[in-house]
XYZ file of C-alpha atoms in Angstrom:
375
model
C 121.834 155.263 144.847
C 120.594 151.231 144.557
C 122.540 149.466 146.780
C 119.735 148.490 149.120
C 117.421 148.076 145.871
C 115.048 145.131 145.497
C 117.480 143.479 142.450
C 120.416 144.200 144.169
C 119.329 141.960 147.313
C 117.729 139.257 145.300
C 121.318 138.994 142.931
C 123.704 136.313 144.366
C 126.610 138.776 143.858
C 126.743 142.561 143.807
C 129.251 144.824 142.642
C 129.608 148.611 143.260
C 130.547 150.164 139.780
C 130.518 153.735 140.707
C 128.385 156.827 142.120
C 124.423 157.222 141.466
C 124.576 159.579 138.534
C 124.631 157.055 135.767
C 127.019 158.901 133.325
C 129.800 157.821 136.474
C 128.446 154.382 136.956
C 125.931 152.239 134.520
C 127.244 154.639 131.590
C 130.586 153.702 132.222
C 132.168 150.524 130.390
C 135.273 150.267 131.807
C 133.624 150.041 135.565
C 131.743 147.587 133.999
C 134.300 145.436 132.763
C 136.266 145.718 136.084
C 133.009 144.159 137.721
C 132.889 141.673 134.807
C 136.679 140.442 135.600
C 135.899 140.761 138.857
C 133.026 138.529 139.370
C 134.307 136.288 136.177
C 131.203 136.336 134.185
C 130.683 134.857 130.567
C 128.127 137.090 129.706
C 126.272 140.466 130.212
C 122.281 141.207 129.270
C 122.320 144.841 129.313
C 118.707 145.431 130.389
C 116.470 147.913 128.379
C 118.412 151.248 128.937
C 121.963 152.711 129.529
C 124.193 150.739 127.108
C 121.534 147.966 126.035
C 122.366 149.859 122.363
C 125.770 150.690 122.531
C 127.554 149.203 119.744
C 130.980 150.012 121.004
C 130.168 148.143 123.940
C 129.126 145.289 122.580
C 132.464 145.173 120.343
C 134.418 145.466 123.830
C 132.824 142.525 125.287
C 133.106 140.465 122.196
C 137.037 141.339 121.759
C 137.413 139.941 125.594
C 135.361 136.684 124.556
C 132.209 137.687 126.930
C 128.805 137.285 125.344
C 126.464 140.074 124.623
C 123.209 139.026 125.308
C 121.611 140.938 122.331
C 122.239 141.363 118.792
C 125.675 142.187 117.029
C 126.774 145.460 116.465
C 126.114 145.448 112.845
C 122.229 145.345 113.588
C 122.769 147.958 116.532
C 124.491 150.428 114.055
C 122.523 149.977 111.430
C 118.920 150.511 113.289
C 120.784 153.322 115.727
C 120.232 156.013 112.947
C 116.698 156.829 111.706
C 117.829 157.688 108.579
C 120.006 155.155 107.958
C 117.377 152.585 109.341
C 114.585 153.817 107.339
C 116.531 153.258 103.948
C 117.504 149.442 105.002
C 113.777 148.950 105.744
C 112.756 150.483 102.387
C 115.500 147.954 100.747
C 114.140 145.282 102.813
C 110.606 145.780 100.948
C 109.186 147.215 104.639
C 106.389 150.005 104.330
C 108.083 153.120 105.162
C 106.194 156.602 105.780
C 106.424 159.201 102.653
C 109.312 161.687 102.957
C 112.769 162.865 102.598
C 115.307 159.697 103.194
C 118.109 162.597 104.047
C 119.570 165.211 106.523
C 117.657 168.440 106.328
C 120.404 171.101 106.608
C 118.215 174.429 107.014
C 115.224 176.103 107.200
C 114.821 176.469 103.836
C 115.707 173.043 102.439
C 113.045 171.968 105.222
C 110.130 174.079 104.006
C 111.036 172.739 100.467
C 110.762 169.300 101.306
C 107.639 169.652 103.922
C 105.612 171.624 100.787
C 106.269 168.693 98.447
C 104.932 165.968 101.075
C 102.342 167.833 102.388
C 101.272 169.309 105.705
C 101.044 168.118 108.294
C 104.566 166.723 108.792
C 106.594 165.348 111.469
C 110.175 166.635 112.352
C 112.501 164.189 114.108
C 115.958 163.872 115.363
C 117.868 160.779 113.594
C 119.452 159.735 116.776
C 116.291 160.395 118.920
C 114.191 157.971 121.018
C 112.011 158.410 124.051
C 109.497 160.656 122.354
C 112.901 163.631 122.379
C 113.570 165.899 119.254
C 110.152 165.703 117.815
C 107.792 167.792 116.746
C 104.586 168.152 114.590
C 103.799 170.668 111.898
C 100.894 171.927 110.087
C 102.580 175.301 108.468
C 105.622 176.689 107.395
C 105.776 178.629 110.661
C 105.096 176.080 112.690
C 108.125 173.647 110.745
C 110.528 176.214 111.341
C 109.791 176.404 114.794
C 109.814 172.932 114.785
C 113.023 172.791 113.173
C 114.718 174.790 115.685
C 113.599 173.414 118.709
C 114.158 169.906 117.437
C 117.863 170.572 116.424
C 118.153 172.037 120.037
C 116.723 168.835 121.913
C 118.252 166.334 119.836
C 121.960 168.015 120.175
C 121.404 168.325 124.052
C 119.993 164.333 124.363
C 122.003 162.492 122.209
C 124.747 164.634 121.234
C 123.909 164.373 117.574
C 121.440 167.110 115.842
C 120.823 165.350 112.532
C 116.825 166.210 111.794
C 115.102 164.634 109.132
C 111.343 164.981 107.764
C 108.041 162.530 107.047
C 104.445 162.747 106.687
C 102.826 162.921 110.081
C 100.034 160.098 110.294
C 97.056 161.312 111.652
C 94.988 159.463 114.086
C 97.760 156.677 114.176
C 98.020 153.636 116.253
C 100.932 152.649 117.452
C 101.956 148.724 116.853
C 104.848 147.056 117.284
C 105.912 143.565 116.092
C 108.098 141.388 118.882
C 110.825 139.193 116.778
C 113.458 136.416 117.668
C 115.792 135.320 115.278
C 119.088 132.922 116.135
C 122.322 132.584 114.826
C 121.399 129.693 112.309
C 119.085 131.987 110.196
C 115.634 131.044 112.049
C 113.434 133.947 113.218
C 109.889 134.149 114.379
C 107.118 136.750 114.947
C 105.421 136.761 118.672
C 102.600 138.922 117.546
C 101.931 142.517 118.137
C 101.535 144.966 120.955
C 99.272 147.891 121.080
C 101.444 150.913 122.529
C 99.091 153.839 121.240
C 98.295 155.404 124.436
C 101.287 157.895 125.456
C 101.751 161.215 127.063
C 104.737 163.301 125.712
C 105.449 160.492 123.071
C 106.362 157.934 126.139
C 104.299 154.852 126.581
C 101.733 154.394 129.331
C 99.382 151.663 128.811
C 100.442 148.658 126.465
C 98.246 145.945 125.193
C 98.559 142.543 123.507
C 97.262 141.669 120.987
C 95.832 144.803 119.364
C 91.891 145.312 118.845
C 92.782 146.842 115.374
C 94.666 144.278 114.242
C 93.046 141.575 111.863
C 95.080 138.269 111.278
C 95.512 139.297 107.614
C 97.479 142.937 108.875
C 99.139 140.684 111.727
C 100.613 138.277 109.092
C 101.813 141.030 106.786
C 103.467 143.083 109.821
C 105.383 140.308 110.915
C 106.581 138.984 107.374
C 107.977 142.491 107.006
C 109.077 142.496 110.293
C 111.400 139.358 110.096
C 112.021 140.630 106.592
C 114.009 143.855 108.360
C 115.656 141.562 110.845
C 117.106 139.376 108.053
C 118.597 142.352 106.438
C 120.695 143.650 109.466
C 121.717 139.905 110.174
C 119.862 140.292 113.678
C 120.357 137.828 116.528
C 118.099 137.990 119.684
C 114.859 139.751 120.669
C 113.769 142.638 118.851
C 110.904 144.853 118.275
C 110.137 146.607 114.787
C 107.686 149.500 115.488
C 104.942 150.748 112.840
C 102.305 153.593 112.602
C 99.020 151.783 111.594
C 96.263 154.373 109.970
C 92.474 153.938 110.274
C 92.509 152.213 106.791
C 94.749 149.504 108.361
C 98.124 150.893 106.165
C 100.903 150.232 108.251
C 104.734 152.388 107.861
C 108.164 151.444 109.656
C 109.057 153.869 112.624
C 112.132 152.273 113.902
C 113.706 149.006 115.457
C 114.617 148.478 119.152
C 117.798 146.120 119.056
C 117.058 145.456 122.934
C 114.569 143.756 125.148
C 111.277 146.548 125.841
C 109.992 147.448 129.036
C 106.555 146.172 127.837
C 107.801 142.526 127.084
C 105.515 140.616 130.034
C 102.728 141.078 127.442
C 104.007 139.207 124.809
C 105.465 136.627 127.276
C 102.200 136.119 128.434
C 100.264 135.938 125.450
C 102.633 133.935 123.665
C 103.456 131.795 126.637
C 107.327 132.372 125.448
C 110.146 133.553 128.226
C 111.976 136.085 125.861
C 114.805 136.328 128.362
C 115.436 132.855 128.591
C 115.249 132.803 124.531
C 117.980 135.820 124.379
C 120.127 133.527 126.462
C 119.964 130.209 124.558
C 120.830 132.774 121.385
C 123.644 134.054 122.892
C 124.979 130.758 123.492
C 124.928 129.847 120.153
C 121.876 127.571 120.176
C 119.022 127.699 117.875
C 115.510 128.437 118.585
C 113.219 125.576 119.224
C 109.755 126.888 117.746
C 108.233 127.362 114.193
C 106.288 129.913 113.451
C 103.189 127.736 113.681
C 103.878 127.146 117.018
C 103.277 130.823 118.055
C 99.651 131.466 119.343
C 97.826 134.031 120.715
C 97.037 132.884 124.386
C 94.320 135.354 126.082
C 94.772 139.239 126.407
C 97.765 141.258 128.216
C 97.540 144.959 129.614
C 100.757 146.803 131.062
C 100.380 149.731 133.055
C 103.560 151.448 133.809
C 103.348 152.833 137.436
C 105.477 156.229 137.795
C 106.116 157.870 141.006
C 105.333 161.438 140.074
C 103.477 164.725 141.217
C 100.410 165.077 139.549
C 100.203 168.872 140.822
C 103.566 169.655 139.072
C 102.558 168.248 135.690
C 103.330 165.034 136.210
C 107.258 165.629 137.141
C 109.267 162.904 138.563
C 108.497 162.367 142.404
C 111.574 162.104 144.456
C 111.733 160.664 148.423
C 111.260 157.449 150.393
C 108.451 155.102 149.298
C 106.626 154.972 152.976
C 103.807 153.079 151.589
C 103.876 150.364 149.114
C 101.917 147.185 148.278
C 101.452 145.462 145.517
C 98.596 143.519 144.089
C 98.240 139.774 143.807
C 96.336 137.203 142.090
C 97.426 134.257 139.648
C 96.256 136.858 136.909
C 98.490 139.700 137.662
C 102.180 140.436 137.108
C 103.988 143.040 139.289
C 107.983 143.631 137.302
C 108.897 145.910 140.337
C 112.481 147.283 141.569
C 111.036 149.151 144.677
C 109.575 148.064 148.277
C 108.255 149.831 151.231
C 110.640 152.023 152.321
C 112.722 152.107 148.822
C 114.084 155.470 147.696
C 112.689 157.082 144.583
C 116.377 158.483 143.085
C 116.324 161.691 141.035
C 119.416 160.057 138.968
C 117.166 157.113 137.638
C 113.535 156.579 135.799
C 110.469 157.253 138.020
C 108.826 154.378 136.635
C 108.761 152.016 139.948
C 107.206 148.874 138.415
C 104.546 147.282 135.400
C 101.628 146.003 136.645
C 100.533 143.645 134.297
C 97.228 141.497 134.093
C 96.232 138.525 131.944
C 92.940 136.780 131.196
C 90.725 134.671 128.392
C 89.911 138.090 126.637
C 90.246 141.682 126.711
C 87.348 142.257 128.815
C 88.552 139.983 131.367
C 92.164 141.358 131.492
C 90.896 144.878 131.828
C 88.419 144.106 134.748
C 91.683 142.342 136.057
C 93.510 145.650 136.058
C 91.007 147.712 137.298
C 91.057 145.513 140.231
C 94.927 145.333 140.588
C 94.988 149.383 140.170
C 92.495 149.509 142.796
C 93.472 147.406 145.383
C-alpha cells in the first residue's frame, strides 16, 4: 500500500515487508528482522506507532546487537500499563489523580469505588491509548454502562480488558512535558505542549508553549516529569502527559515512551532536533545540553490534516488524492507522507500531514496557521 509513498521514494533503500495490512507487515517482527539482516542495518527507529512501544521487539533487537532508537524494555513495560505506571508515579512523588490504584473486577466493586471517590469519575482501560476504552460517568447507572462498554472496547482494541477508575478532572487542560534522557543520568525537559483541542479523545491541534502554564508551574511539571523518567531508568525522548485544572493543579496521566506525533512544535520552540538526539543517545553519547540551555523561542502550532468525510461523521475517506498542494513559507513546516496522486489507504491512519507554523508570539503563529490552512 505504500510502495509508491513519499517516504519510500525518499529512502536510499526500501524493503517490502509484506502486504498492506499492518498485521501482516509493520507488526510482523520476523519480517522486520529479515529486512534488518538484508540491509545490514545497525539501528531501528520505530516511529510513532506499530512497534514503537513494544518491549519484546526492543529485546529482540538487543539480542541481535541492533540498537533500538528509544528507551529500554524496562521503561516501556513500566509505563505501558496505566495502573502500574500510576503506582510508579506516586512512588516517584509525581502528582496523580485521586482514584483506586488497582484493577476493578466487577460492577459492584466499581460502584463502591466510584461513590468513595465521588462523581464524576473516569473509567479507563489499563492498556488503553488513543481515547479507546474510556468513559465518563456521572451516576451509578452511567458507571455500570461505561464499565461494560470500556471493558468490551479494551478487549477488542488491546486484547486486555483490565479496567480502573479515577476522579474525572472537569474542564481540564491536556499538558504534556517533553523529556530527553541519556544513559549517563543526564536529563532535561523541553517545556510543554498543550493538546487540549481533541475530538473523540484524539488530538487535533497542539501548541507550544501553553497559554495556561506560568513559569512556576512549568518548572514544577518539568521537575516531576524528570523524576518519573529517572524512576524507570529512561533513556531517549519521551513525553509525560498531565491533566491541569483551572487552579493549575496538575496530575499525571500517562507517559508515552516514544516520539510523539506533535514533536515538531517542541523542536521549533526549543531549537532542539529530537530525532537527532534520540539517535545520539542510542549511540551511547551524552546529552550536550543542560537545563539552562533550554529556552522558549517564540510560539508554534500544529494542525493535523486528515482525509475524512464531514458528511459521514468524519469517518476516514479513502481513495486517490487528486489534488494536493502544500503551503510554503519560512514560518511554515509540513511533515507529510503524501503527494498529489497518492492513495489514501484503508489500512493506515487517515492523517495525511502535520501542518506546523512558528512565529515570535502566539498571534503571529496563529496568523500564519490561518494563512497556511486557507492557501
